[in-house]
């Protein structure tokens, strides 16, 4: 019932991108900043620093994009209630729960994202070393 469109609810894919693209940008920029200003300046190249930096980056990215995650979840659960419209969903969420409504679910999301990113960036740096990937030198 609903054909192929049933697999792609209105607002579902668009809001997924609205959440995931900023999440990736914030997480990667935070990680690069921590790597450049904390990890690289240390004499010992301990993997735990990559893990801590990755966990912090994932936490920051997750927390900053939690409002988009709330909207995404609401649209994917009941798109018809909001007519598949991101703006309508945002306004109704604000009316129902105030600004705090956009932080709902942030603790479980952080519990998932912090360790996942910690592990991801440990392996990311491991493979950068194995493959001998060099950072680009910026000319002044």
mmCIF file of C-alpha atoms in Angstrom:
data_model
loop_
_atom_site.group_PDB
_atom_site.id
_atom_site.type_symbol
_atom_site.label_atom_id
_atom_site.label_comp_id
_atom_site.label_asym_id
_atom_site.label_seq_id
_atom_site.Cartn_x
_atom_site.Cartn_y
_atom_site.Cartn_z
ATOM 1 C CA UNK A 1 0.000 0.000 0.000
ATOM 2 C CA UNK A 2 1.546 3.292 -1.072
ATOM 3 C CA UNK A 3 4.021 1.888 -3.575
ATOM 4 C CA UNK A 4 7.677 2.896 -3.546
ATOM 5 C CA UNK A 5 6.782 6.193 -1.877
ATOM 6 C CA UNK A 6 5.879 4.269 1.303
ATOM 7 C CA UNK A 7 9.602 3.623 1.794
ATOM 8 C CA UNK A 8 10.389 7.347 1.657
ATOM 9 C CA UNK A 9 8.009 9.262 3.956
ATOM 10 C CA UNK A 10 7.493 12.968 3.272
ATOM 11 C CA UNK A 11 10.107 14.990 5.085
ATOM 12 C CA UNK A 12 12.013 11.870 6.141
ATOM 13 C CA UNK A 13 14.963 11.979 3.760
ATOM 14 C CA UNK A 14 15.243 15.765 3.705
ATOM 15 C CA UNK A 15 15.304 16.002 7.489
ATOM 16 C CA UNK A 16 17.792 13.111 7.643
ATOM 17 C CA UNK A 17 20.172 15.209 5.535
ATOM 18 C CA UNK A 18 19.378 18.352 7.528
ATOM 19 C CA UNK A 19 20.539 16.466 10.626
ATOM 20 C CA UNK A 20 23.401 14.392 9.224
ATOM 21 C CA UNK A 21 25.247 17.038 7.218
ATOM 22 C CA UNK A 22 25.622 19.512 10.130
ATOM 23 C CA UNK A 23 26.451 16.584 12.433
ATOM 24 C CA UNK A 24 29.307 15.507 10.173
ATOM 25 C CA UNK A 25 30.582 19.073 9.787
ATOM 26 C CA UNK A 26 30.528 19.853 13.529
ATOM 27 C CA UNK A 27 32.013 16.482 14.501
ATOM 28 C CA UNK A 28 34.845 16.610 11.961
ATOM 29 C CA UNK A 29 35.720 20.250 12.642
ATOM 30 C CA UNK A 30 35.727 19.629 16.397
ATOM 31 C CA UNK A 31 37.927 16.572 15.955
ATOM 32 C CA UNK A 32 40.369 18.384 13.674
ATOM 33 C CA UNK A 33 40.585 21.283 16.124
ATOM 34 C CA UNK A 34 41.288 18.934 19.047
ATOM 35 C CA UNK A 35 43.769 16.938 16.974
ATOM 36 C CA UNK A 36 45.671 20.029 15.850
ATOM 37 C CA UNK A 37 45.700 21.765 19.237
ATOM 38 C CA UNK A 38 45.976 18.870 21.690
ATOM 39 C CA UNK A 39 46.906 15.543 20.102
ATOM 40 C CA UNK A 40 49.595 16.722 17.675
ATOM 41 C CA UNK A 41 51.385 18.982 20.153
ATOM 42 C CA UNK A 42 52.092 16.042 22.481
ATOM 43 C CA UNK A 43 55.394 14.203 22.135
ATOM 44 C CA UNK A 44 53.876 10.751 22.597
ATOM 45 C CA UNK A 45 51.298 9.708 20.013
ATOM 46 C CA UNK A 46 49.031 7.728 22.346
ATOM 47 C CA UNK A 47 45.843 6.249 20.891
ATOM 48 C CA UNK A 48 43.876 7.273 23.972
ATOM 49 C CA UNK A 49 44.202 10.922 22.894
ATOM 50 C CA UNK A 50 42.575 10.064 19.554
ATOM 51 C CA UNK A 51 39.860 8.224 21.489
ATOM 52 C CA UNK A 52 39.178 11.136 23.842
ATOM 53 C CA UNK A 53 39.213 13.648 20.979
ATOM 54 C CA UNK A 54 36.853 11.493 18.942
ATOM 55 C CA UNK A 55 34.487 11.023 21.861
ATOM 56 C CA UNK A 56 34.397 14.749 22.598
ATOM 57 C CA UNK A 57 33.883 15.548 18.920
ATOM 58 C CA UNK A 58 31.033 13.056 18.665
ATOM 59 C CA UNK A 59 29.436 14.454 21.805
ATOM 60 C CA UNK A 60 29.643 18.038 20.568
ATOM 61 C CA UNK A 61 28.287 17.106 17.128
ATOM 62 C CA UNK A 62 25.495 15.044 18.643
ATOM 63 C CA UNK A 63 24.425 17.694 21.145
ATOM 64 C CA UNK A 64 24.517 20.499 18.581
ATOM 65 C CA UNK A 65 22.326 18.585 16.139
ATOM 66 C CA UNK A 66 19.917 17.081 18.662
ATOM 67 C CA UNK A 67 17.153 19.568 17.752
ATOM 68 C CA UNK A 68 17.287 18.315 14.154
ATOM 69 C CA UNK A 69 17.211 14.730 15.446
ATOM 70 C CA UNK A 70 14.027 15.449 17.413
ATOM 71 C CA UNK A 71 12.361 16.891 14.302
ATOM 72 C CA UNK A 72 13.605 13.993 12.141
ATOM 73 C CA UNK A 73 12.237 11.424 14.562
ATOM 74 C CA UNK A 74 8.847 13.132 14.833
ATOM 75 C CA UNK A 75 8.530 13.393 11.055
ATOM 76 C CA UNK A 76 9.536 9.786 10.507
ATOM 77 C CA UNK A 77 7.165 8.498 13.199
ATOM 78 C CA UNK A 78 4.093 10.467 12.093
ATOM 79 C CA UNK A 79 4.674 12.504 8.952
ATOM 80 C CA UNK A 80 0.939 12.970 8.329
ATOM 81 C CA UNK A 81 0.504 14.757 11.678
ATOM 82 C CA UNK A 82 2.874 17.468 10.445
ATOM 83 C CA UNK A 83 1.868 17.217 6.772
ATOM 84 C CA UNK A 84 5.468 16.165 6.061
ATOM 85 C CA UNK A 85 6.571 19.740 6.718
ATOM 86 C CA UNK A 86 9.727 20.447 8.715
ATOM 87 C CA UNK A 87 8.602 23.946 9.694
ATOM 88 C CA UNK A 88 5.190 22.786 10.959
ATOM 89 C CA UNK A 89 6.864 20.028 12.963
ATOM 90 C CA UNK A 90 9.368 22.498 14.429
ATOM 91 C CA UNK A 91 6.676 24.969 15.479
ATOM 92 C CA UNK A 92 4.426 22.284 17.008
ATOM 93 C CA UNK A 93 7.368 20.837 18.926
ATOM 94 C CA UNK A 94 8.178 24.281 20.295
ATOM 95 C CA UNK A 95 4.537 24.905 21.228
ATOM 96 C CA UNK A 96 4.180 21.509 22.933
ATOM 97 C CA UNK A 97 7.363 21.476 24.985
ATOM 98 C CA UNK A 98 9.138 24.802 24.686
ATOM 99 C CA UNK A 99 12.832 25.017 23.811
ATOM 100 C CA UNK A 100 13.660 22.048 26.057
ATOM 101 C CA UNK A 101 11.673 19.776 23.754
ATOM 102 C CA UNK A 102 14.522 19.967 21.248
ATOM 103 C CA UNK A 103 16.892 18.306 23.732
ATOM 104 C CA UNK A 104 14.676 15.263 24.297
ATOM 105 C CA UNK A 105 16.580 12.081 23.753
ATOM 106 C CA UNK A 106 19.954 13.809 23.968
ATOM 107 C CA UNK A 107 21.272 11.585 26.779
ATOM 108 C CA UNK A 108 20.637 8.260 24.977
ATOM 109 C CA UNK A 109 22.021 9.793 21.786
ATOM 110 C CA UNK A 110 25.175 10.914 23.609
ATOM 111 C CA UNK A 111 25.516 7.487 25.250
ATOM 112 C CA UNK A 112 25.595 6.037 21.743
ATOM 113 C CA UNK A 113 27.557 8.707 19.836
ATOM 114 C CA UNK A 114 30.418 9.406 22.259
ATOM 115 C CA UNK A 115 31.816 5.834 22.382
ATOM 116 C CA UNK A 116 31.013 5.229 18.702
ATOM 117 C CA UNK A 117 33.029 8.272 17.651
ATOM 118 C CA UNK A 118 35.800 7.484 20.117
ATOM 119 C CA UNK A 119 36.235 4.088 18.472
ATOM 120 C CA UNK A 120 35.817 5.486 14.957
ATOM 121 C CA UNK A 121 38.562 8.081 15.335
ATOM 122 C CA UNK A 122 40.984 5.607 16.945
ATOM 123 C CA UNK A 123 40.649 3.419 13.858
ATOM 124 C CA UNK A 124 40.683 6.443 11.564
ATOM 125 C CA UNK A 125 44.066 7.542 12.952
ATOM 126 C CA UNK A 126 45.343 3.954 13.003
ATOM 127 C CA UNK A 127 44.672 3.560 9.284
ATOM 128 C CA UNK A 128 46.091 7.016 8.542
ATOM 129 C CA UNK A 129 49.340 5.825 10.138
ATOM 130 C CA UNK A 130 49.268 2.404 8.435
ATOM 131 C CA UNK A 131 48.629 3.997 5.038
ATOM 132 C CA UNK A 132 51.123 6.794 5.773
ATOM 133 C CA UNK A 133 48.622 9.549 5.011
ATOM 134 C CA UNK A 134 50.236 12.957 5.365
ATOM 135 C CA UNK A 135 48.468 16.158 6.322
ATOM 136 C CA UNK A 136 48.401 18.791 3.612
ATOM 137 C CA UNK A 137 50.783 21.655 4.208
ATOM 138 C CA UNK A 138 49.109 25.030 3.923
ATOM 139 C CA UNK A 139 51.220 27.715 2.312
ATOM 140 C CA UNK A 140 51.327 31.088 3.994
#
